[in-house]
């Protein structure tokens, strides 16, 4: 099985140039003009198309059991929807229930992910702490190719991490050469505000953003960043949605701290007015955490992405249909939190980013693919067009357009937060492991063909940080008796 992508413009995070790309055995084998290829090789005419690394969505939740229900998108339907939009890898989350042995949860998620049609990998959430968690983190890094651990600072009485757990786990991450990541929201403050807002008689989805003002996020982001600073460990902040947390990241980076930030396509493009909509289903369809913010914050997030203080874009793809959202009809705090977007992220970002002149095509590749591959240590296997890389490629029509709708999308959800938006920039062909999985509007994904991508522990960054920690080890004062 071999395939030649002929006549396109290769666009990577660094360069744009005309070349053919030859793929066989799931890998890119050659790049150049007028390549000689074996007889019988399938040829895809890339004519006026851009040839880019397939998208990496570093934040998804397929079939997540959450808030009393289970996300409606499974690993097959979700990876297929991703392929239709040019995304060829996801990093999903293993989220153990409190006290659940971490390895049990890990094996449970690995079993669910076997359905995936494109490659996948996992962050593992640390939701509680004891000696077994300390040990299992080591097993995951050393034997299972996990190099990042997630900490939910929100969702009190469920998966929320206390500060003690954050400290223990961050410190273990430094020992192991693994990246700690945080969902930064102060869960105690959210809990308190939810109660107050409900007491005031506000029970609808408009209560959701009121219970999660930007201070909730800014405080938690700053706390996590300061803990990481004191322990001298890097930190990755997921779904940065507001100026306060972006400022905390920017300040830390300016001081030389290795802090990374992710932004969701939804937070860049959708504002808080959705929660005021008179249609309950529409407003509840947008309930996710952190909530959508005002224009001021959206502008700040775009600047964060342009300046490089935010490096990655994701979706937090976590689908709940209207009947699931209805669980919170009487109490907004019971509406399952989550929105979809894996199919639309690349088009929405091309349209709002590149077509509007905010990002160059090379920067687009960086923020949709390459930077995530680098930060999570799978570059250049993923996130690059280079010989030896996985043949996960999207052939992009910069001038093609489509109108997003739940009626036509491939996501397994009855709602689309980008409903009705016409976007410029579409995936015409998507290759996963060198095979066409999406071509001219036809989905050809096959259940179970995705591979688990093991991600090695970090080398040089952590070596440097561990060395720095050791050199700055305080010493006891020697005193006379
Ligand atoms: O509302 C959200 N984001 N749901 C998924 C879980 C999380 O917080 O990422
Ligand atoms: Zn195992
Ligand atoms: Zn989150
Ligand atoms: Zn999430």
CSV table of C-alpha atoms and ligand atoms in Angstrom, one decimal:
chain,number,residue,atom,x,y,z
A,1,UNK,CA,0.0,0.0,0.0
A,2,UNK,CA,1.7,3.2,-1.2
A,3,UNK,CA,0.4,6.6,-2.1
A,4,UNK,CA,1.9,9.6,-3.9
A,5,UNK,CA,0.7,13.1,-3.0
A,6,UNK,CA,1.5,14.9,-6.2
A,7,UNK,CA,1.9,18.6,-7.0
A,8,UNK,CA,0.9,20.2,-3.7
A,9,UNK,CA,2.5,22.9,-1.5
A,10,UNK,CA,4.0,21.3,1.6
A,11,UNK,CA,3.3,23.6,4.6
A,12,UNK,CA,5.1,22.8,7.9
A,13,UNK,CA,5.5,24.9,11.0
A,14,UNK,CA,8.8,26.3,9.5
A,15,UNK,CA,8.5,26.3,5.7
A,16,UNK,CA,6.3,26.2,2.6
A,17,UNK,CA,7.5,24.7,-0.6
A,18,UNK,CA,6.3,22.7,-3.6
A,19,UNK,CA,7.0,19.0,-3.4
A,20,UNK,CA,5.5,15.6,-3.9
A,21,UNK,CA,5.2,13.4,-0.8
A,22,UNK,CA,5.5,9.6,-1.2
A,23,UNK,CA,4.1,7.4,1.6
A,24,UNK,CA,4.4,3.6,2.2
A,25,UNK,CA,4.0,1.3,5.2
A,26,UNK,CA,2.4,4.1,7.1
A,27,UNK,CA,5.4,6.4,6.9
A,28,UNK,CA,6.6,9.3,4.7
A,29,UNK,CA,9.3,7.7,2.6
A,30,UNK,CA,10.3,10.6,0.3
A,31,UNK,CA,9.7,14.3,-0.3
A,32,UNK,CA,10.8,16.0,-3.5
A,33,UNK,CA,9.9,17.1,-7.0
A,34,UNK,CA,9.1,14.5,-9.6
A,35,UNK,CA,9.7,11.5,-7.3
A,36,UNK,CA,10.1,8.1,-8.9
A,37,UNK,CA,7.6,5.8,-7.3
A,38,UNK,CA,6.8,2.1,-7.7
A,39,UNK,CA,4.2,1.0,-10.4
A,40,UNK,CA,0.7,0.6,-8.9
A,41,UNK,CA,1.2,3.4,-6.4
A,42,UNK,CA,-2.0,5.3,-5.8
A,43,UNK,CA,-1.7,9.0,-6.8
A,44,UNK,CA,-3.6,11.8,-5.2
A,45,UNK,CA,-3.5,15.0,-7.2
A,46,UNK,CA,-2.7,17.8,-4.7
A,47,UNK,CA,-3.1,20.4,-7.4
A,48,UNK,CA,-3.8,23.6,-5.6
A,49,UNK,CA,-3.9,22.1,-2.2
A,50,UNK,CA,-1.7,22.6,0.9
A,51,UNK,CA,0.0,19.4,2.3
A,52,UNK,CA,0.1,19.8,6.0
A,53,UNK,CA,0.7,17.6,9.1
A,54,UNK,CA,-2.6,16.1,10.2
A,55,UNK,CA,-4.0,18.0,13.2
A,56,UNK,CA,-3.3,16.8,16.7
A,57,UNK,CA,-6.0,17.5,19.2
A,58,UNK,CA,-4.3,17.3,22.6
A,59,UNK,CA,-7.5,17.5,24.6
A,60,UNK,CA,-10.5,15.2,24.0
A,61,UNK,CA,-12.8,13.1,26.1
A,62,UNK,CA,-14.3,10.3,24.1
A,63,UNK,CA,-17.0,8.3,25.9
A,64,UNK,CA,-16.1,9.9,29.2
A,65,UNK,CA,-18.2,8.9,32.2
A,66,UNK,CA,-18.9,12.3,33.7
A,67,UNK,CA,-21.5,14.0,35.9
A,68,UNK,CA,-23.8,11.1,36.0
A,69,UNK,CA,-23.8,10.2,32.3
A,70,UNK,CA,-21.3,9.2,29.5
A,71,UNK,CA,-20.1,11.4,26.7
A,72,UNK,CA,-22.0,10.3,23.5
A,73,UNK,CA,-19.0,10.2,21.2
A,74,UNK,CA,-16.9,7.0,21.3
A,75,UNK,CA,-13.3,6.6,20.1
A,76,UNK,CA,-14.5,5.4,16.7
A,77,UNK,CA,-17.1,8.0,15.9
A,78,UNK,CA,-14.9,10.8,17.4
A,79,UNK,CA,-11.7,9.8,15.6
A,80,UNK,CA,-13.7,9.6,12.4
A,81,UNK,CA,-15.2,13.1,12.9
A,82,UNK,CA,-11.7,14.3,13.5
A,83,UNK,CA,-10.5,12.8,10.2
A,84,UNK,CA,-13.3,14.6,8.4
A,85,UNK,CA,-11.9,17.8,9.7
A,86,UNK,CA,-8.2,17.0,9.1
A,87,UNK,CA,-7.3,15.9,12.6
A,88,UNK,CA,-5.4,12.6,12.7
A,89,UNK,CA,-4.3,12.2,16.4
A,90,UNK,CA,-5.9,12.8,19.7
A,91,UNK,CA,-4.6,12.9,23.2
A,92,UNK,CA,-7.5,11.8,25.4
A,93,UNK,CA,-7.6,11.5,29.2
A,94,UNK,CA,-7.7,8.5,31.6
A,95,UNK,CA,-9.7,9.8,34.5
A,96,UNK,CA,-9.8,7.5,37.5
A,97,UNK,CA,-12.7,7.8,39.9
A,98,UNK,CA,-11.6,8.8,43.4
A,99,UNK,CA,-9.8,5.8,45.1
A,100,UNK,CA,-10.0,3.8,41.8
A,101,UNK,CA,-6.6,2.1,41.2
A,102,UNK,CA,-4.9,4.2,38.5
A,103,UNK,CA,-3.8,1.1,36.5
A,104,UNK,CA,-7.4,-0.3,36.4
A,105,UNK,CA,-8.6,3.0,35.0
A,106,UNK,CA,-5.7,3.1,32.5
A,107,UNK,CA,-6.5,-0.4,31.2
A,108,UNK,CA,-10.2,0.4,31.0
A,109,UNK,CA,-9.5,3.5,28.8
A,110,UNK,CA,-7.0,1.5,26.7
A,111,UNK,CA,-9.7,-1.0,26.0
A,112,UNK,CA,-12.2,1.6,25.0
A,113,UNK,CA,-9.7,3.3,22.7
A,114,UNK,CA,-9.1,0.1,20.7
A,115,UNK,CA,-12.1,1.3,18.5
A,116,UNK,CA,-10.2,4.4,17.4
A,117,UNK,CA,-9.8,4.8,13.6
A,118,UNK,CA,-6.8,7.1,14.0
A,119,UNK,CA,-3.8,7.3,16.4
A,120,UNK,CA,-4.4,8.2,20.0
A,121,UNK,CA,-2.5,8.7,23.2
A,122,UNK,CA,-3.4,9.5,26.8
A,123,UNK,CA,-2.8,11.9,29.6
A,124,UNK,CA,-3.6,10.2,33.0
A,125,UNK,CA,-5.5,12.3,35.6
A,126,UNK,CA,-4.4,12.2,39.2
A,127,UNK,CA,-7.6,12.4,41.2
A,128,UNK,CA,-6.4,11.2,44.6
A,129,UNK,CA,-3.2,10.3,46.3
A,130,UNK,CA,-1.5,7.5,48.2
A,131,UNK,CA,1.7,5.4,47.8
A,132,UNK,CA,0.1,3.3,45.2
A,133,UNK,CA,-0.5,6.4,43.0
A,134,UNK,CA,3.1,7.3,43.4
A,135,UNK,CA,4.2,3.9,42.3
A,136,UNK,CA,1.6,3.6,39.4
A,137,UNK,CA,2.8,6.9,38.0
A,138,UNK,CA,6.2,5.4,37.6
A,139,UNK,CA,4.8,2.3,35.9
A,140,UNK,CA,2.8,4.4,33.5
A,141,UNK,CA,5.9,6.5,32.5
A,142,UNK,CA,8.4,3.7,32.4
A,143,UNK,CA,6.3,0.9,30.9
A,144,UNK,CA,3.3,2.4,29.2
A,145,UNK,CA,4.5,5.5,27.3
A,146,UNK,CA,2.5,8.0,29.4
A,147,UNK,CA,4.5,11.3,29.8
A,148,UNK,CA,1.8,13.7,31.1
A,149,UNK,CA,-0.5,13.8,34.1
A,150,UNK,CA,-3.6,15.9,34.5
A,151,UNK,CA,-4.9,17.6,37.6
A,152,UNK,CA,-8.5,18.9,37.9
A,153,UNK,CA,-8.5,21.8,40.3
A,154,UNK,CA,-12.3,22.0,39.9
A,155,UNK,CA,-15.2,19.5,40.2
A,156,UNK,CA,-15.3,19.4,44.0
A,157,UNK,CA,-16.6,16.2,45.5
A,158,UNK,CA,-15.7,14.3,42.3
A,159,UNK,CA,-12.3,14.4,40.6
A,160,UNK,CA,-10.9,17.6,42.1
A,161,UNK,CA,-7.3,17.5,43.3
A,162,UNK,CA,-6.5,19.1,46.7
A,163,UNK,CA,-3.3,21.2,46.8
A,164,UNK,CA,-1.6,18.4,48.7
A,165,UNK,CA,-2.2,16.1,45.8
A,166,UNK,CA,-1.0,18.7,43.3
A,167,UNK,CA,2.2,19.1,45.2
A,168,UNK,CA,2.9,15.4,45.6
A,169,UNK,CA,2.0,14.7,41.9
A,170,UNK,CA,4.0,17.6,40.5
A,171,UNK,CA,7.0,16.6,42.5
A,172,UNK,CA,6.6,13.0,41.2
A,173,UNK,CA,6.4,14.3,37.7
A,174,UNK,CA,9.7,16.0,38.1
A,175,UNK,CA,11.3,12.8,39.3
A,176,UNK,CA,9.8,10.9,36.3
A,177,UNK,CA,10.4,13.4,33.6
A,178,UNK,CA,6.6,13.8,32.9
A,179,UNK,CA,4.6,16.9,32.3
A,180,UNK,CA,2.0,18.0,34.8
A,181,UNK,CA,-1.1,19.6,33.3
A,182,UNK,CA,-3.9,21.4,35.0
A,183,UNK,CA,-7.5,22.3,34.5
A,184,UNK,CA,-7.2,25.6,36.4
A,185,UNK,CA,-10.4,26.6,38.2
A,186,UNK,CA,-10.8,27.0,42.0
A,187,UNK,CA,-13.3,24.2,42.7
A,188,UNK,CA,-14.2,25.4,46.3
A,189,UNK,CA,-15.0,28.8,45.0
A,190,UNK,CA,-17.1,27.4,42.2
A,191,UNK,CA,-19.0,25.2,44.7
A,192,UNK,CA,-19.7,28.2,46.9
A,193,UNK,CA,-20.8,30.5,44.0
A,194,UNK,CA,-23.1,27.7,42.6
A,195,UNK,CA,-24.9,27.5,45.9
A,196,UNK,CA,-25.3,31.3,46.2
A,197,UNK,CA,-26.6,31.6,42.7
A,198,UNK,CA,-29.1,28.8,43.1
A,199,UNK,CA,-30.3,30.4,46.4
A,200,UNK,CA,-30.9,33.6,44.4
A,201,UNK,CA,-33.3,31.6,42.2
A,202,UNK,CA,-31.1,31.5,39.2
A,203,UNK,CA,-31.4,27.9,38.1
A,204,UNK,CA,-30.9,28.1,34.3
A,205,UNK,CA,-27.7,27.9,32.2
A,206,UNK,CA,-27.1,31.6,32.7
A,207,UNK,CA,-26.0,30.6,36.2
A,208,UNK,CA,-23.1,28.6,34.8
A,209,UNK,CA,-20.8,31.5,33.9
A,210,UNK,CA,-21.9,33.4,37.0
A,211,UNK,CA,-20.5,30.6,39.1
A,212,UNK,CA,-17.2,30.5,37.2
A,213,UNK,CA,-16.0,34.1,36.8
A,214,UNK,CA,-12.6,34.7,35.5
A,215,UNK,CA,-11.1,35.1,39.0
A,216,UNK,CA,-11.9,31.5,39.6
A,217,UNK,CA,-9.6,30.5,36.7
A,218,UNK,CA,-6.9,33.2,37.3
A,219,UNK,CA,-6.4,32.2,40.9
A,220,UNK,CA,-6.1,28.5,40.1
A,221,UNK,CA,-3.8,29.1,37.2
A,222,UNK,CA,-1.5,31.3,39.3
A,223,UNK,CA,-1.5,28.8,42.2
A,224,UNK,CA,-0.6,25.9,39.9
A,225,UNK,CA,2.1,28.0,38.2
A,226,UNK,CA,3.6,29.0,41.6
A,227,UNK,CA,3.6,25.5,42.8
A,228,UNK,CA,5.3,24.4,39.6
A,229,UNK,CA,7.8,27.2,40.1
A,230,UNK,CA,8.6,26.3,43.7
A,231,UNK,CA,9.1,22.6,42.6
A,232,UNK,CA,11.0,23.7,39.4
A,233,UNK,CA,8.8,21.5,37.2
A,234,UNK,CA,7.3,22.5,33.8
A,235,UNK,CA,3.5,23.0,33.6
A,236,UNK,CA,0.9,22.8,30.8
A,237,UNK,CA,-2.4,24.7,31.4
A,238,UNK,CA,-5.3,23.3,29.4
A,239,UNK,CA,-8.2,25.4,28.1
A,240,UNK,CA,-6.9,28.8,29.0
A,241,UNK,CA,-10.1,30.9,28.6
A,242,UNK,CA,-9.4,34.4,30.1
A,243,UNK,CA,-7.0,37.2,30.4
A,244,UNK,CA,-6.2,36.5,34.1
A,245,UNK,CA,-4.8,33.0,33.5
A,246,UNK,CA,-3.1,34.1,30.3
A,247,UNK,CA,-1.4,36.9,32.3
A,248,UNK,CA,-0.2,34.4,34.9
A,249,UNK,CA,1.3,32.2,32.1
A,250,UNK,CA,2.9,35.2,30.4
A,251,UNK,CA,4.4,36.5,33.6
A,252,UNK,CA,5.9,33.1,34.4
A,253,UNK,CA,7.3,32.7,30.9
A,254,UNK,CA,8.8,36.1,31.1
A,255,UNK,CA,10.6,35.0,34.3
A,256,UNK,CA,12.0,32.0,32.5
A,257,UNK,CA,9.5,29.4,33.8
A,258,UNK,CA,8.6,26.6,31.4
A,259,UNK,CA,4.8,27.1,31.3
A,260,UNK,CA,2.7,26.2,28.3
A,261,UNK,CA,-0.9,27.2,27.5
A,262,UNK,CA,-3.6,25.6,25.4
A,263,UNK,CA,-6.6,27.5,24.0
A,264,UNK,CA,-9.8,26.0,22.6
A,265,UNK,CA,-11.3,27.0,19.2
A,266,UNK,CA,-14.5,27.6,21.1
A,267,UNK,CA,-13.0,30.0,23.6
A,268,UNK,CA,-11.4,32.0,20.8
A,269,UNK,CA,-14.6,32.3,18.7
A,270,UNK,CA,-17.7,32.1,21.0
A,271,UNK,CA,-18.7,34.7,23.6
A,272,UNK,CA,-20.7,34.6,26.8
A,273,UNK,CA,-23.9,35.9,25.2
A,274,UNK,CA,-24.9,32.3,24.4
A,275,UNK,CA,-25.9,31.7,28.0
A,276,UNK,CA,-28.5,34.5,27.8
A,277,UNK,CA,-30.3,32.8,24.9
A,278,UNK,CA,-34.0,32.2,25.7
A,279,UNK,CA,-33.8,28.7,24.3
A,280,UNK,CA,-32.8,26.5,27.3
A,281,UNK,CA,-31.4,23.8,25.0
A,282,UNK,CA,-29.2,26.3,23.1
A,283,UNK,CA,-27.8,27.9,26.3
A,284,UNK,CA,-27.3,24.5,27.9
A,285,UNK,CA,-25.6,23.2,24.8
A,286,UNK,CA,-22.8,25.7,25.5
A,287,UNK,CA,-22.3,24.7,29.1
A,288,UNK,CA,-18.7,23.8,29.5
A,289,UNK,CA,-16.0,24.7,31.9
A,290,UNK,CA,-14.4,27.2,31.9
A,291,UNK,CA,-17.4,29.0,30.3
A,292,UNK,CA,-17.3,31.1,27.2
A,293,UNK,CA,-16.1,34.6,28.0
A,294,UNK,CA,-16.5,38.2,26.8
A,295,UNK,CA,-15.0,39.7,23.7
A,296,UNK,CA,-12.2,41.3,25.8
A,297,UNK,CA,-11.0,37.8,26.8
A,298,UNK,CA,-11.3,36.4,23.3
A,299,UNK,CA,-9.1,39.2,22.0
A,300,UNK,CA,-6.6,38.5,24.7
A,301,UNK,CA,-6.5,34.8,23.8
A,302,UNK,CA,-5.9,35.6,20.1
A,303,UNK,CA,-3.0,37.8,21.1
A,304,UNK,CA,-1.7,35.0,23.4
A,305,UNK,CA,-1.7,32.6,20.4
A,306,UNK,CA,-0.1,35.2,18.1
A,307,UNK,CA,2.6,36.0,20.6
A,308,UNK,CA,3.4,32.4,21.4
A,309,UNK,CA,2.5,32.6,25.0
A,310,UNK,CA,-0.2,30.1,24.1
A,311,UNK,CA,1.2,27.3,22.0
A,312,UNK,CA,-1.5,24.8,21.2
A,313,UNK,CA,-5.2,24.7,20.2
A,314,UNK,CA,-7.6,21.9,21.2
A,315,UNK,CA,-11.3,21.3,21.5
A,316,UNK,CA,-11.9,19.6,24.8
A,317,UNK,CA,-14.3,17.5,22.7
A,318,UNK,CA,-16.8,16.1,25.2
A,319,UNK,CA,-20.2,15.5,23.7
A,320,UNK,CA,-23.5,15.5,25.6
A,321,UNK,CA,-26.8,15.5,23.6
A,322,UNK,CA,-29.9,17.5,24.5
A,323,UNK,CA,-31.4,14.7,26.5
A,324,UNK,CA,-28.2,14.5,28.6
A,325,UNK,CA,-28.0,18.3,29.1
A,326,UNK,CA,-31.6,18.1,30.3
A,327,UNK,CA,-30.3,16.4,33.5
A,328,UNK,CA,-29.7,20.0,34.7
A,329,UNK,CA,-33.2,21.4,33.8
A,330,UNK,CA,-33.9,22.4,37.4
A,331,UNK,CA,-30.3,23.2,38.4
A,332,UNK,CA,-27.6,24.5,36.1
A,333,UNK,CA,-24.9,22.9,38.2
A,334,UNK,CA,-26.2,19.5,37.1
A,335,UNK,CA,-25.9,20.2,33.4
A,336,UNK,CA,-23.1,17.9,32.1
A,337,UNK,CA,-20.2,20.1,31.3
A,338,UNK,CA,-18.8,19.7,27.8
A,339,UNK,CA,-19.0,20.8,24.1
A,340,UNK,CA,-17.9,19.3,20.8
A,341,UNK,CA,-15.5,20.5,18.1
A,342,UNK,CA,-13.0,17.9,16.9
A,343,UNK,CA,-14.4,18.1,13.3
A,344,UNK,CA,-14.4,21.9,13.2
A,345,UNK,CA,-11.3,23.0,15.0
A,346,UNK,CA,-9.0,23.2,12.0
A,347,UNK,CA,-11.5,24.9,9.7
A,348,UNK,CA,-12.6,27.4,12.4
A,349,UNK,CA,-9.0,28.3,13.1
A,350,UNK,CA,-8.1,28.6,9.4
A,351,UNK,CA,-11.1,30.8,8.9
A,352,UNK,CA,-10.7,33.0,11.9
A,353,UNK,CA,-6.9,32.8,12.1
A,354,UNK,CA,-5.3,32.5,8.6
A,355,UNK,CA,-8.1,33.9,6.4
A,356,UNK,CA,-8.3,36.9,8.6
A,357,UNK,CA,-4.6,37.5,8.6
A,358,UNK,CA,-4.0,36.8,12.4
A,359,UNK,CA,-1.9,33.7,11.7
A,360,UNK,CA,0.4,32.6,8.9
A,361,UNK,CA,-0.2,29.1,7.4
A,362,UNK,CA,3.0,28.0,9.0
A,363,UNK,CA,1.8,29.3,12.4
A,364,UNK,CA,-1.4,27.5,11.8
A,365,UNK,CA,0.5,24.2,11.5
A,366,UNK,CA,2.3,25.1,14.6
A,367,UNK,CA,-0.7,25.7,16.7
A,368,UNK,CA,-2.9,22.9,15.3
A,369,UNK,CA,-0.2,20.1,15.2
A,370,UNK,CA,3.5,20.7,15.6
A,371,UNK,CA,3.6,22.5,18.9
A,372,UNK,CA,1.5,19.8,20.6
A,373,UNK,CA,3.8,17.1,19.2
A,374,UNK,CA,6.8,18.9,20.6
A,375,UNK,CA,5.3,19.7,24.0
A,376,UNK,CA,4.1,16.1,24.4
A,377,UNK,CA,7.3,14.6,23.0
A,378,UNK,CA,6.1,12.8,19.9
A,379,UNK,CA,7.9,15.2,17.4
A,380,UNK,CA,8.9,14.6,14.6
A,381,UNK,CA,7.0,11.3,14.4
A,382,UNK,CA,3.8,13.4,14.6
A,383,UNK,CA,3.4,17.0,13.7
A,384,UNK,CA,5.9,17.1,10.8
A,385,UNK,CA,6.1,16.4,7.1
A,386,UNK,CA,9.5,14.7,7.1
A,387,UNK,CA,11.0,11.4,5.9
A,388,UNK,CA,10.4,8.8,8.5
A,389,UNK,CA,7.4,10.6,10.1
A,390,UNK,CA,4.0,8.9,10.4
A,391,UNK,CA,2.0,9.6,7.2
A,392,UNK,CA,-0.7,11.5,9.0
A,393,UNK,CA,-1.4,14.3,6.5
A,394,UNK,CA,-4.1,16.6,5.5
A,395,UNK,CA,-4.6,18.0,2.0
A,396,UNK,CA,-6.1,21.4,2.6
A,397,UNK,CA,-8.1,23.7,0.3
A,398,UNK,CA,-7.5,27.2,1.6
A,399,UNK,CA,-10.2,28.6,-0.5
A,400,UNK,CA,-12.8,25.8,-0.1
A,401,UNK,CA,-15.7,26.5,2.2
A,402,UNK,CA,-18.4,24.8,4.1
A,403,UNK,CA,-21.2,25.7,6.4
A,404,UNK,CA,-21.0,24.0,9.8
A,405,UNK,CA,-24.2,22.3,11.0
A,406,UNK,CA,-25.2,19.5,13.4
A,407,UNK,CA,-27.4,18.2,10.5
A,408,UNK,CA,-24.3,17.4,8.4
A,409,UNK,CA,-21.4,17.0,10.8
A,410,UNK,CA,-20.0,13.5,11.6
A,411,UNK,CA,-19.8,14.1,15.4
A,412,UNK,CA,-22.1,12.0,17.5
A,413,UNK,CA,-24.0,14.9,19.1
A,414,UNK,CA,-27.2,16.7,18.1
A,415,UNK,CA,-25.7,20.2,18.6
A,416,UNK,CA,-22.9,22.2,17.2
A,417,UNK,CA,-21.5,25.3,18.9
A,418,UNK,CA,-20.4,26.7,15.5
A,419,UNK,CA,-23.9,26.0,13.9
A,420,UNK,CA,-24.5,28.1,10.8
A,421,UNK,CA,-21.0,29.5,10.5
A,422,UNK,CA,-19.5,29.3,7.0
A,423,UNK,CA,-15.8,28.7,7.2
A,424,UNK,CA,-13.1,29.1,4.6
A,425,UNK,CA,-10.5,26.4,4.6
A,426,UNK,CA,-11.4,22.7,4.5
A,427,UNK,CA,-9.8,19.2,4.6
A,428,UNK,CA,-10.2,17.7,1.1
A,429,UNK,CA,-8.3,14.5,1.8
A,430,UNK,CA,-7.0,13.2,5.2
A,431,UNK,CA,-4.4,10.4,5.4
A,432,UNK,CA,-3.9,8.4,8.6
A,433,UNK,CA,-1.0,6.0,8.6
A,434,UNK,CA,-0.6,6.6,4.9
A,435,UNK,CA,-4.2,5.6,4.0
A,436,UNK,CA,-7.0,7.9,2.9
A,437,UNK,CA,-9.6,8.1,5.6
A,438,UNK,CA,-11.4,11.1,4.3
A,439,UNK,CA,-11.5,12.0,0.6
A,440,UNK,CA,-13.7,14.5,-1.2
A,441,UNK,CA,-16.5,14.3,1.4
A,442,UNK,CA,-16.4,10.5,1.8
A,443,UNK,CA,-15.4,9.0,5.2
A,444,UNK,CA,-13.4,5.8,4.9
A,445,UNK,CA,-12.3,5.3,8.5
A,446,UNK,CA,-12.0,1.8,9.8
A,447,UNK,CA,-12.8,0.9,13.4
A,448,UNK,CA,-9.8,-0.3,15.3
A,449,UNK,CA,-7.1,0.8,12.9
A,450,UNK,CA,-5.7,3.6,15.2
A,451,UNK,CA,-2.6,2.9,17.2
A,452,UNK,CA,-1.7,3.8,20.7
A,453,UNK,CA,1.2,6.3,20.5
A,454,UNK,CA,3.5,5.8,23.4
A,455,UNK,CA,5.2,9.0,24.5
A,456,UNK,CA,8.6,8.8,26.1
A,457,UNK,CA,9.6,10.6,29.3
A,458,UNK,CA,11.2,14.0,28.7
A,459,UNK,CA,14.9,14.1,28.3
A,460,UNK,CA,16.9,17.4,28.2
A,461,UNK,CA,14.3,19.8,29.6
A,462,UNK,CA,13.9,17.8,32.7
A,463,UNK,CA,17.6,16.9,33.0
A,464,UNK,CA,18.3,20.6,33.0
A,465,UNK,CA,15.5,21.3,35.6
A,466,UNK,CA,16.6,18.4,37.8
A,467,UNK,CA,20.2,19.5,37.7
A,468,UNK,CA,19.1,23.1,38.5
A,469,UNK,CA,17.1,21.8,41.5
A,470,UNK,CA,20.0,19.7,42.7
A,471,UNK,CA,22.4,22.6,42.4
A,472,UNK,CA,20.1,24.9,44.4
A,473,UNK,CA,19.5,22.4,47.1
A,474,UNK,CA,19.6,24.4,50.4
A,475,UNK,CA,22.2,23.4,53.0
A,476,UNK,CA,21.9,23.3,56.8
A,477,UNK,CA,23.8,25.9,58.7
A,478,UNK,CA,26.7,24.3,60.6
A,479,UNK,CA,26.5,25.6,64.2
A,480,UNK,CA,28.7,25.1,67.3
A,481,UNK,CA,27.0,23.0,69.9
B,1,LIG,O1,-16.7,21.2,30.4
B,1,LIG,C1,-15.7,20.5,30.2
B,1,LIG,N1,-14.6,21.1,29.8
B,1,LIG,N2,-15.9,19.2,30.2
B,1,LIG,C2,-14.9,18.2,30.1
B,1,LIG,C3,-14.0,18.0,31.3
B,1,LIG,C4,-13.0,19.1,31.4
B,1,LIG,O2,-13.1,19.9,32.3
B,1,LIG,O3,-12.1,19.2,30.6
B,2,LIG,ZN1,-0.3,-2.7,32.2
B,3,LIG,ZN1,-11.2,20.8,32.0
B,4,LIG,ZN1,-11.3,18.4,29.2
